[in-house]
């Protein structure tokens, strides 16, 4: 369950940053991406997938806990 | 000498690795790479921020060096106590050339060494009482200081002193910020964790000090310069450009900086990050907490300066954008003259770098402006996000080395035969004795500034002065004599 810092870049895409891993990636897709419901499965440009509890869209930038899906963490 | 091909560079790495025992070879192999611009992510080719191998010569420092030496030390109006035995502070005192304005010992303390000078009895009975006493003494002897930071050396963490409690008490007593920093040298694999710990201490003990206080008048053009340590006056040469284009620099972190500037930083509109490695943590924190965006910029060499000024200006309105163009135009004749003078003398020369922080990638543009080529680069304590940012700056098939060992660096140099090496004091004399021109790229070899247009002129002159110095013709090294090929093989064996 890494802590992930999320922000929008200038193109409006979601940027994913995991401090402990120096992982900085753009999110390719977000499962739920509306003001009322945000989260679910997030696929990064390097192919890895993370899961966020669906929730009302947070005010970016923000730090949230995520579950890594593709590594069985 | 012609550039090495990708295959030759790969073969060179293999050859250099051969001397290691198997385990070490496997480990070091992960830290050496041939640059491939097509890669998006550096973790495909290089591993970084790992513990150095015992037995190899590393050039890294400790977490205390990262906090006291880099991040906190330059804050001139605070007194930074090197808490623990005397050596850590004394042997690093004033070595980093962070210039500042002020009267040392009265209202500025940058080059002074304050230490709790631990003795055996402090280790046995604990040093908290001593620390409290020191702070009372400081208040009496140096009443114009604006705050104290406690920079922990190794023993503090080992004996379990409660410096936070002492700090809180002292803060009440003297009414000024007192910041305990848990930067004991044994933490982490290099000075890099010290930067992070120092950033966290700023976050926890300084940044919130003026939350809810709106008495500081702000403008839409307020920015903070973060991660410029004013080596040889770098921050000053940078700051003038920003001010000339119409921005107001509210804070400078931390070269020639003050604690008041740090406390005011959450009020700015944009954070400008020069050294990403040492200060990105606090920029990210401010982005989240205060919604202050941040961008990285690069003030080495006219190409990168113009690029950065325009990138910064794009985040403001037209007056600033026009300001950026005005600044670039104003200095154009000046930097073109510098290039006209030095490029013919430096054209085609090849450089190998090995530094820390931001320079392994940031200075590449400045060399290129002078017609030079960087053929090898590496970070002492970089992380993968640094290498991500380096791949695109370096040419294909060039060497990239992380936490390079003394042996590897020498072997690479023998084979690549660069015309100039830029690294630190520990490497300087080895390479000079090998007959290779060398510049210290940490302290600018007692020169500087190198940032900004003013700095570029000095940079170009220094590189020329070093590279084309007639003394190199007097040095006779084996591989420069007639039968050089044979000797090179012998040296590699
Ligand atoms: S490793 Fe420890 S003892 Fe050595 S300089 Fe750093 S803080 Fe001092």
Coordinates of C-alpha atoms and ligand atoms in Angstrom, one line a residue:
Chain A
X1 CA 0.0 0.0 0.0
X2 CA 2.3 2.8 -1.1
X3 CA 1.5 6.4 -0.5
X4 CA 1.1 8.1 -3.9
X5 CA 1.3 11.8 -4.6
X6 CA -1.0 12.7 -7.4
X7 CA -1.1 15.9 -9.5
X8 CA -2.2 17.1 -12.8
X9 CA 0.5 18.1 -15.3
X10 CA 0.2 21.0 -17.7
X11 CA -1.6 18.7 -20.3
X12 CA -4.2 17.9 -17.6
X13 CA -2.9 14.3 -17.3
X14 CA -2.6 12.7 -13.9
X15 CA 1.0 12.3 -12.7
X16 CA 1.8 9.6 -10.3
X17 CA 4.7 9.9 -7.8
X18 CA 5.8 7.4 -5.3
X19 CA 8.5 9.0 -3.1
X20 CA 10.0 5.9 -1.7
X21 CA 10.6 4.5 -5.2
X22 CA 11.4 7.7 -7.1
X23 CA 8.7 6.5 -9.4
X24 CA 7.3 9.3 -11.5
X25 CA 4.8 8.2 -14.2
X26 CA 1.9 9.6 -16.1
X27 CA -1.3 7.7 -15.7
X28 CA -2.7 6.4 -19.0
X29 CA -6.1 5.7 -17.8
X30 CA -8.3 6.1 -14.7
X31 CA -11.2 3.8 -14.3
X32 CA -13.6 6.4 -12.7
X33 CA -12.8 10.0 -13.6
X34 CA -15.9 12.2 -12.9
X35 CA -16.3 14.8 -10.2
X36 CA -18.6 12.5 -8.2
X37 CA -16.7 9.3 -8.5
X38 CA -13.0 9.0 -8.9
X39 CA -10.6 6.2 -8.5
X40 CA -10.6 2.5 -9.3
X41 CA -7.9 1.0 -11.4
X42 CA -5.2 3.4 -12.7
X43 CA -2.9 2.2 -15.4
X44 CA 0.5 3.9 -15.7
X45 CA 2.5 4.5 -18.8
X46 CA 5.0 1.8 -17.8
X47 CA 2.1 -0.7 -17.7
X48 CA 1.8 -1.1 -13.9
X49 CA -1.7 -0.9 -12.3
X50 CA -2.7 0.6 -9.0
X51 CA -6.1 0.7 -7.3
X52 CA -7.6 3.6 -5.4
X53 CA -10.8 3.3 -3.4
X54 CA -13.5 5.1 -5.5
X55 CA -14.3 8.4 -3.9
X56 CA -15.4 11.9 -4.9
X57 CA -12.7 13.5 -7.0
X58 CA -10.0 14.9 -4.7
X59 CA -8.5 18.3 -5.0
X60 CA -5.1 17.6 -6.7
X61 CA -2.3 17.6 -5.8
X62 CA -3.0 15.2 -3.0
X63 CA -1.4 12.2 -1.4
X64 CA -3.5 9.0 -1.3
X65 CA -2.9 5.4 -0.5
X66 CA -3.0 3.0 -3.4
X67 CA -2.9 -0.7 -3.8
X68 CA -0.5 -2.1 -6.4
X69 CA -2.5 -4.6 -8.4
X70 CA 0.0 -6.2 -10.8
X71 CA 2.7 -7.2 -8.3
X72 CA 0.6 -8.9 -5.6
X73 CA 1.8 -6.5 -3.0
Chain B
X1 CA 39.9 10.6 -30.9
X2 CA 36.7 9.3 -32.4
X3 CA 33.7 8.7 -30.2
X4 CA 33.2 5.1 -29.1
X5 CA 30.4 3.2 -30.6
X6 CA 27.7 1.5 -28.6
X7 CA 29.4 -1.8 -28.8
X8 CA 32.7 -0.4 -27.9
X9 CA 31.3 1.3 -24.8
X10 CA 29.5 -1.9 -23.8
X11 CA 32.7 -3.8 -24.2
X12 CA 34.6 -1.2 -22.2
X13 CA 32.2 -1.6 -19.3
X14 CA 32.6 -5.4 -19.4
X15 CA 36.3 -5.1 -19.4
X16 CA 36.4 -2.7 -16.5
X17 CA 34.1 -5.0 -14.5
X18 CA 36.3 -8.0 -15.1
X19 CA 38.6 -7.3 -12.2
X20 CA 35.8 -7.5 -9.5
X21 CA 34.9 -10.7 -7.7
X22 CA 31.7 -12.2 -9.0
X23 CA 29.3 -10.7 -6.5
X24 CA 30.7 -7.3 -6.8
X25 CA 30.8 -7.5 -10.6
X26 CA 27.1 -8.3 -10.6
X27 CA 26.3 -5.4 -8.4
X28 CA 28.5 -2.9 -10.1
X29 CA 27.2 -3.9 -13.6
X30 CA 23.8 -2.5 -12.6
X31 CA 25.3 0.9 -12.0
X32 CA 27.1 1.3 -15.4
X33 CA 25.3 1.9 -18.6
X34 CA 25.5 3.0 -22.2
X35 CA 23.1 5.8 -22.8
X36 CA 20.2 5.1 -25.1
X37 CA 18.0 8.1 -25.8
X38 CA 15.2 6.0 -27.0
X39 CA 14.6 4.8 -23.4
X40 CA 11.8 6.6 -21.5
X41 CA 12.8 5.3 -18.1
X42 CA 16.2 5.0 -16.6
X43 CA 15.4 2.0 -14.5
X44 CA 15.6 -0.1 -17.7
X45 CA 19.3 0.5 -17.8
X46 CA 20.7 1.7 -14.5
X47 CA 20.3 1.2 -10.8
X48 CA 20.9 4.0 -8.4
X49 CA 20.6 5.1 -4.7
X50 CA 21.9 1.8 -3.4
X51 CA 24.5 1.2 -0.7
X52 CA 28.0 1.4 -2.0
X53 CA 30.1 -1.8 -2.0
X54 CA 32.5 -2.2 0.9
X55 CA 36.0 -2.2 -0.5
X56 CA 35.4 0.1 -3.4
X57 CA 36.3 3.8 -3.3
X58 CA 33.1 5.8 -3.2
X59 CA 33.0 9.6 -3.2
X60 CA 29.7 9.9 -1.3
X61 CA 29.1 11.8 1.9
X62 CA 26.8 11.1 4.8
X63 CA 23.3 12.2 5.8
X64 CA 24.7 14.8 8.1
X65 CA 26.7 16.3 5.2
X66 CA 23.5 16.4 3.2
X67 CA 21.6 18.3 5.9
X68 CA 24.2 20.5 7.6
X69 CA 26.5 20.9 4.6
X70 CA 24.0 21.3 1.8
X71 CA 20.5 22.3 2.8
X72 CA 20.7 24.0 6.2
X73 CA 24.2 25.3 6.4
X74 CA 23.8 28.2 3.9
X75 CA 20.9 29.7 5.9
X76 CA 23.1 32.5 7.1
X77 CA 21.2 34.1 10.0
X78 CA 20.7 30.8 11.8
X79 CA 23.2 29.0 13.9
X80 CA 23.6 25.4 13.0
X81 CA 25.0 23.3 15.8
X82 CA 27.0 20.3 14.6
X83 CA 25.7 18.2 17.5
X84 CA 28.2 15.5 18.4
X85 CA 32.0 15.2 18.2
X86 CA 33.9 18.1 16.8
X87 CA 35.3 16.6 13.6
X88 CA 32.2 16.3 11.4
X89 CA 31.6 20.0 11.4
X90 CA 35.2 21.2 11.6
X91 CA 36.5 19.2 8.6
X92 CA 33.6 20.4 6.4
X93 CA 33.6 24.0 7.7
X94 CA 33.2 26.7 5.0
X95 CA 34.3 24.2 2.3
X96 CA 31.3 24.7 0.1
X97 CA 31.7 28.4 -0.8
X98 CA 28.1 29.4 -0.3
X99 CA 28.6 33.1 -0.6
X100 CA 26.5 35.4 1.6
X101 CA 26.2 39.0 2.7
X102 CA 26.5 39.8 6.3
X103 CA 29.0 40.2 9.1
X104 CA 30.2 36.8 10.1
X105 CA 29.9 36.2 13.8
X106 CA 27.4 39.1 14.3
X107 CA 24.4 38.6 12.1
X108 CA 25.6 35.9 9.7
X109 CA 27.2 32.6 10.7
X110 CA 27.7 30.7 7.4
X111 CA 31.4 30.0 7.8
X112 CA 31.5 29.6 11.5
X113 CA 31.6 26.1 13.1
X114 CA 29.3 25.6 16.1
X115 CA 29.6 22.3 17.8
X116 CA 28.7 20.6 21.0
X117 CA 32.1 18.9 20.9
X118 CA 31.1 15.6 22.5
X119 CA 33.4 14.0 25.0
X120 CA 33.3 10.5 26.4
X121 CA 31.1 11.7 29.3
X122 CA 28.5 13.1 26.9
X123 CA 28.3 9.7 25.2
X124 CA 27.9 7.9 28.6
X125 CA 25.6 10.3 30.3
X126 CA 23.8 11.8 27.3
X127 CA 24.3 15.3 25.8
X128 CA 20.9 16.9 26.3
X129 CA 21.9 19.1 29.2
X130 CA 25.0 20.2 27.3
X131 CA 22.8 21.0 24.3
X132 CA 20.4 23.1 26.3
X133 CA 23.4 25.0 27.8
X134 CA 24.9 25.7 24.4
X135 CA 21.7 27.3 23.2
X136 CA 21.5 29.6 26.2
X137 CA 25.1 30.5 25.6
X138 CA 24.4 31.2 21.9
X139 CA 21.6 33.5 22.8
X140 CA 23.8 35.5 25.1
X141 CA 26.9 35.6 22.8
X142 CA 25.2 36.0 19.4
X143 CA 21.9 37.8 20.1
X144 CA 21.4 38.7 16.5
X145 CA 20.9 35.1 15.3
X146 CA 17.4 34.4 14.1
X147 CA 17.2 30.7 15.0
X148 CA 19.1 27.5 15.7
X149 CA 19.2 24.2 14.0
X150 CA 20.5 21.1 15.7
X151 CA 22.3 18.9 13.2
X152 CA 22.7 15.4 14.6
X153 CA 25.9 13.6 14.1
X154 CA 26.1 9.8 14.3
X155 CA 26.4 9.4 18.2
X156 CA 23.1 11.3 18.8
X157 CA 21.0 8.6 17.3
X158 CA 23.1 5.9 18.8
X159 CA 22.8 7.1 22.4
X160 CA 19.1 8.0 22.0
X161 CA 19.2 11.7 23.1
X162 CA 15.9 13.5 22.9
X163 CA 16.9 16.5 21.0
X164 CA 13.3 17.3 20.1
X165 CA 12.4 17.9 23.7
X166 CA 15.5 20.1 24.2
X167 CA 14.6 22.0 21.1
X168 CA 11.0 22.7 22.2
X169 CA 12.2 23.9 25.5
X170 CA 14.8 26.2 24.0
X171 CA 12.3 27.6 21.6
X172 CA 10.2 28.7 24.5
X173 CA 13.2 30.1 26.3
X174 CA 14.7 32.2 23.5
X175 CA 11.6 32.8 21.5
X176 CA 13.2 31.9 18.2
X177 CA 12.8 28.8 16.0
X178 CA 14.9 25.9 17.2
X179 CA 14.9 23.0 14.7
X180 CA 16.1 19.5 15.6
X181 CA 17.3 17.6 12.6
X182 CA 17.7 13.8 12.8
X183 CA 20.4 13.6 10.1
X184 CA 22.8 11.2 11.8
X185 CA 25.4 10.2 9.3
X186 CA 24.5 6.5 9.3
X187 CA 21.1 7.0 7.9
X188 CA 20.6 6.1 4.2
X189 CA 23.2 5.3 1.6
X190 CA 24.5 8.8 0.9
X191 CA 24.0 12.4 1.6
X192 CA 20.8 12.2 -0.4
X193 CA 18.8 11.0 2.6
X194 CA 20.2 13.9 4.5
X195 CA 18.6 16.3 2.0
X196 CA 15.3 14.5 2.5
X197 CA 15.5 14.6 6.3
X198 CA 16.5 18.3 6.1
X199 CA 13.5 19.0 3.8
X200 CA 11.2 17.2 6.3
X201 CA 12.6 19.3 9.2
X202 CA 11.8 22.5 7.2
X203 CA 8.3 21.2 6.6
X204 CA 7.7 20.3 10.2
X205 CA 9.5 23.1 12.0
X206 CA 9.6 26.2 9.7
X207 CA 7.1 26.3 6.9
X208 CA 4.0 26.6 9.0
X209 CA 5.3 29.4 11.1
X210 CA 3.4 32.1 9.2
X211 CA 0.3 30.1 8.3
X212 CA -2.7 32.3 8.8
X213 CA -0.5 35.5 9.0
X214 CA -1.3 37.6 5.9
X215 CA 0.7 40.7 7.0
X216 CA 3.3 40.0 4.2
X217 CA 2.1 42.0 1.1
X218 CA 2.2 39.7 -1.9
X219 CA 2.2 40.3 -5.6
X220 CA 1.1 38.1 -8.5
X221 CA 4.8 37.9 -9.5
X222 CA 6.2 36.4 -6.3
X223 CA 8.5 33.4 -6.8
X224 CA 11.0 31.5 -4.7
X225 CA 14.4 30.2 -5.9
X226 CA 14.8 26.7 -4.4
X227 CA 17.9 24.6 -4.6
X228 CA 20.4 27.2 -5.5
X229 CA 23.2 27.2 -2.9
X230 CA 25.0 30.4 -4.2
X231 CA 28.3 28.6 -4.8
X232 CA 30.6 31.4 -5.8
X233 CA 27.6 33.7 -6.2
X234 CA 25.4 31.5 -8.4
X235 CA 22.2 32.5 -6.9
X236 CA 22.9 36.1 -7.3
X237 CA 23.7 35.7 -11.0
X238 CA 20.4 33.8 -11.3
X239 CA 18.3 36.1 -9.3
X240 CA 19.1 39.2 -11.3
X241 CA 17.7 37.6 -14.5
X242 CA 14.4 36.7 -12.8
X243 CA 14.1 40.2 -11.3
X244 CA 14.9 41.8 -14.6
X245 CA 12.1 40.0 -16.3
X246 CA 9.7 41.3 -13.8
X247 CA 9.4 38.6 -11.1
X248 CA 9.9 39.3 -7.4
X249 CA 12.2 36.8 -5.8
X250 CA 10.8 36.5 -2.3
X251 CA 13.0 33.7 -1.0
X252 CA 16.3 32.1 -1.9
X253 CA 16.9 28.5 -0.7
X254 CA 19.3 28.2 0.8
X255 CA 22.3 30.1 -0.6
X256 CA 22.5 33.5 1.0
X257 CA 19.1 32.6 2.5
X258 CA 17.4 33.5 5.8
X259 CA 14.9 31.8 7.9
X260 CA 12.4 34.7 7.3
X261 CA 12.6 33.9 3.5
X262 CA 11.8 30.2 4.2
X263 CA 8.9 31.1 6.4
X264 CA 7.5 33.4 3.6
X265 CA 7.9 30.8 0.8
X266 CA 4.3 29.4 1.3
X267 CA 3.1 32.8 0.1
X268 CA 4.7 32.7 -3.3
X269 CA 3.0 31.9 -6.6
X270 CA 5.6 29.6 -8.1
X271 CA 8.6 27.6 -6.8
X272 CA 11.5 27.5 -9.1
X273 CA 13.7 24.4 -8.5
X274 CA 17.3 24.4 -9.6
X275 CA 18.7 21.4 -7.7
X276 CA 15.9 18.9 -8.0
X277 CA 17.6 16.2 -6.1
X278 CA 18.1 18.1 -2.8
X279 CA 14.9 20.1 -2.7
X280 CA 12.1 18.4 -4.7
X281 CA 10.6 17.0 -1.5
X282 CA 9.7 20.4 -0.1
X283 CA 8.5 21.6 -3.4
X284 CA 6.2 18.7 -3.7
X285 CA 5.0 19.3 -0.2
X286 CA 4.2 22.9 -0.8
X287 CA 2.4 21.9 -4.0
X288 CA 0.1 19.7 -2.1
X289 CA -0.4 21.8 1.0
X290 CA -0.3 25.3 -0.4
X291 CA -1.2 24.5 -4.0
X292 CA 2.0 26.2 -5.2
X293 CA 3.2 24.8 -8.5
X294 CA 6.8 24.2 -9.1
X295 CA 9.0 23.8 -12.1
X296 CA 12.6 22.8 -12.7
X297 CA 14.8 25.2 -14.6
X298 CA 18.5 25.3 -15.7
X299 CA 20.6 28.5 -15.8
X300 CA 23.8 26.9 -17.2
X301 CA 24.7 28.3 -20.7
X302 CA 22.6 30.6 -22.9
X303 CA 20.6 27.9 -24.7
X304 CA 19.3 26.5 -21.4
X305 CA 18.9 29.9 -19.8
X306 CA 16.7 31.2 -22.7
X307 CA 14.7 27.9 -22.6
X308 CA 14.2 28.2 -18.9
X309 CA 13.3 31.9 -18.9
X310 CA 10.6 31.3 -21.5
X311 CA 9.3 28.2 -19.6
X312 CA 9.0 30.2 -16.4
X313 CA 7.5 33.2 -18.2
X314 CA 4.9 31.0 -19.9
X315 CA 3.3 30.5 -16.4
X316 CA 2.8 34.2 -16.0
X317 CA 1.1 37.0 -18.0
X318 CA 2.3 38.9 -21.1
X319 CA 4.3 41.5 -19.2
X320 CA 6.6 38.7 -17.8
X321 CA 6.7 37.0 -21.2
X322 CA 7.8 40.2 -22.8
X323 CA 10.2 40.6 -19.9
X324 CA 11.8 37.3 -20.6
X325 CA 12.4 38.2 -24.2
X326 CA 13.8 41.5 -23.2
X327 CA 16.3 39.9 -20.8
X328 CA 17.4 37.4 -23.5
X329 CA 17.8 40.2 -26.0
X330 CA 19.7 42.3 -23.6
X331 CA 22.4 39.7 -22.9
X332 CA 22.5 38.4 -26.5
X333 CA 25.5 40.5 -27.6
X334 CA 27.3 39.6 -24.5
X335 CA 27.0 35.8 -24.7
X336 CA 27.5 35.8 -28.4
X337 CA 30.8 37.5 -27.8
X338 CA 31.7 34.9 -25.2
X339 CA 30.9 32.1 -27.6
X340 CA 32.8 33.8 -30.5
X341 CA 35.8 34.1 -28.3
X342 CA 36.0 30.7 -26.7
X343 CA 34.2 28.3 -29.1
X344 CA 37.1 28.2 -31.6
X345 CA 39.4 27.3 -28.7
X346 CA 37.1 24.6 -27.2
X347 CA 35.3 23.2 -30.2
X348 CA 35.1 19.4 -30.4
X349 CA 36.7 18.9 -27.0
X350 CA 35.3 16.0 -25.0
X351 CA 34.3 16.2 -21.4
X352 CA 33.6 13.6 -18.7
X353 CA 31.7 14.6 -15.6
X354 CA 31.1 13.0 -12.3
X355 CA 29.3 15.2 -9.8
X356 CA 26.2 15.3 -7.6
X357 CA 22.9 17.0 -7.4
X358 CA 21.9 18.5 -10.6
X359 CA 25.1 19.2 -12.4
X360 CA 25.7 15.9 -14.2
X361 CA 22.9 16.9 -16.5
X362 CA 22.5 20.6 -16.1
X363 CA 25.9 21.7 -17.3
X364 CA 25.8 19.6 -20.5
X365 CA 24.0 22.5 -22.3
X366 CA 26.7 25.0 -21.3
X367 CA 29.4 22.7 -22.7
X368 CA 27.4 22.3 -25.9
X369 CA 27.1 26.0 -26.3
X370 CA 30.9 26.1 -26.4
X371 CA 31.0 23.4 -29.0
X372 CA 32.1 20.7 -26.5
X373 CA 30.7 17.3 -26.0
X374 CA 29.9 15.5 -22.8
X375 CA 30.9 11.8 -23.3
X376 CA 30.4 10.5 -19.9
X377 CA 28.4 11.5 -16.8
X378 CA 27.3 10.2 -13.5
X379 CA 25.8 11.1 -10.1
X380 CA 27.3 10.4 -6.7
X381 CA 24.0 10.1 -5.1
X382 CA 21.4 10.5 -7.8
X383 CA 18.1 8.5 -7.9
X384 CA 16.3 7.1 -10.8
X385 CA 14.3 10.2 -11.4
X386 CA 17.6 12.0 -11.9
X387 CA 18.7 9.5 -14.5
X388 CA 15.3 9.8 -16.2
X389 CA 16.1 13.4 -16.7
X390 CA 19.6 12.7 -17.9
X391 CA 19.0 10.2 -20.7
X392 CA 17.6 12.8 -23.1
X393 CA 20.4 15.3 -22.4
X394 CA 23.2 12.9 -23.2
X395 CA 24.2 11.7 -26.6
X396 CA 23.7 8.0 -27.6
X397 CA 26.4 5.5 -26.7
X398 CA 27.9 7.8 -24.1
X399 CA 28.8 6.4 -20.7
X400 CA 26.6 6.7 -17.6
X401 CA 28.0 5.7 -14.3
X402 CA 26.3 5.7 -10.9
X403 CA 28.3 6.0 -7.7
X404 CA 31.3 5.3 -9.8
X405 CA 34.3 3.8 -7.9
X406 CA 37.7 5.3 -8.1
X407 CA 39.0 2.3 -10.1
X408 CA 36.2 2.4 -12.6
X409 CA 36.5 6.1 -13.2
X410 CA 40.2 5.9 -13.8
X411 CA 39.8 3.0 -16.3
X412 CA 37.0 4.8 -18.2
X413 CA 39.2 7.9 -18.4
X414 CA 42.2 5.9 -19.7
X415 CA 40.1 4.5 -22.5
X416 CA 37.7 7.3 -23.4
X417 CA 40.6 9.8 -23.1
X418 CA 38.5 12.9 -22.5
X419 CA 40.0 16.4 -23.0
X420 CA 38.6 17.6 -19.7
X421 CA 37.2 16.1 -16.6
X422 CA 34.8 17.8 -14.2
X423 CA 34.5 16.3 -10.8
X424 CA 35.5 16.9 -7.2
X425 CA 38.6 17.6 -5.1
X426 CA 39.1 13.9 -4.4
X427 CA 39.5 13.1 -8.1
X428 CA 41.3 16.2 -9.1
X429 CA 44.9 15.3 -8.4
X430 CA 44.7 11.8 -9.7
X431 CA 43.6 13.0 -13.1
X432 CA 45.9 16.0 -13.2
X433 CA 48.8 13.6 -12.6
X434 CA 47.5 11.5 -15.4
X435 CA 48.0 14.6 -17.5
X436 CA 44.3 15.4 -18.0
X437 CA 42.9 18.9 -17.6
X438 CA 40.6 19.0 -14.6
X439 CA 38.0 21.4 -13.2
X440 CA 36.3 20.9 -9.8
X441 CA 32.6 21.1 -10.6
X442 CA 31.4 21.2 -7.0
X443 CA 33.1 24.3 -5.8
X444 CA 33.8 25.7 -9.4
X445 CA 37.5 25.3 -8.5
X446 CA 37.4 28.5 -6.3
X447 CA 35.8 30.4 -9.2
X448 CA 32.2 31.1 -10.2
X449 CA 29.5 32.0 -10.4
X450 CA 28.6 29.7 -13.3
X451 CA 24.8 30.3 -13.3
X452 CA 23.2 32.9 -15.5
X453 CA 24.7 34.9 -18.4
X454 CA 27.3 36.5 -16.1
X455 CA 28.3 33.0 -15.0
X456 CA 28.5 31.7 -18.5
X457 CA 31.3 34.1 -19.3
X458 CA 33.3 32.9 -16.3
X459 CA 32.5 29.3 -17.1
X460 CA 33.8 29.7 -20.6
X461 CA 36.9 31.4 -19.5
X462 CA 37.7 28.8 -16.8
X463 CA 37.2 25.9 -19.2
X464 CA 39.5 27.5 -21.7
X465 CA 42.1 28.5 -19.1
X466 CA 42.2 24.9 -17.8
X467 CA 42.0 23.0 -21.1
X468 CA 44.4 25.1 -23.1
X469 CA 46.9 25.6 -20.3
X470 CA 50.4 25.1 -21.7
X471 CA 51.3 23.1 -18.6
X472 CA 49.6 20.0 -19.9
X473 CA 52.2 19.7 -22.7
X474 CA 54.9 19.3 -20.0
X475 CA 53.2 16.3 -18.4
X476 CA 54.5 13.0 -19.8
X477 CA 52.2 10.2 -19.2
X478 CA 52.9 6.7 -20.7
X479 CA 49.9 6.6 -23.0
X480 CA 50.8 9.9 -24.6
X481 CA 54.3 8.8 -25.7
X482 CA 55.0 7.3 -29.1
X483 CA 54.2 3.7 -28.4
X484 CA 50.9 4.5 -26.6
X485 CA 48.8 1.5 -27.8
X486 CA 51.0 -1.1 -26.1
X487 CA 51.0 0.8 -22.8
X488 CA 47.3 1.3 -22.8
X489 CA 46.8 -2.5 -23.1
X490 CA 49.3 -3.0 -20.3
X491 CA 47.6 -0.5 -18.1
X492 CA 44.2 -2.2 -18.7
X493 CA 45.5 -5.6 -17.9
Ligands
LIG1 S1 29.1 9.6 9.1 FE1 28.7 10.3 11.2 S2 30.7 10.7 12.2 FE2 31.0 10.6 9.9 S3 30.9 12.8 9.3 FE3 28.8 11.9 9.1 S4 27.8 12.4 11.0 FE4 30.0 12.6 11.4

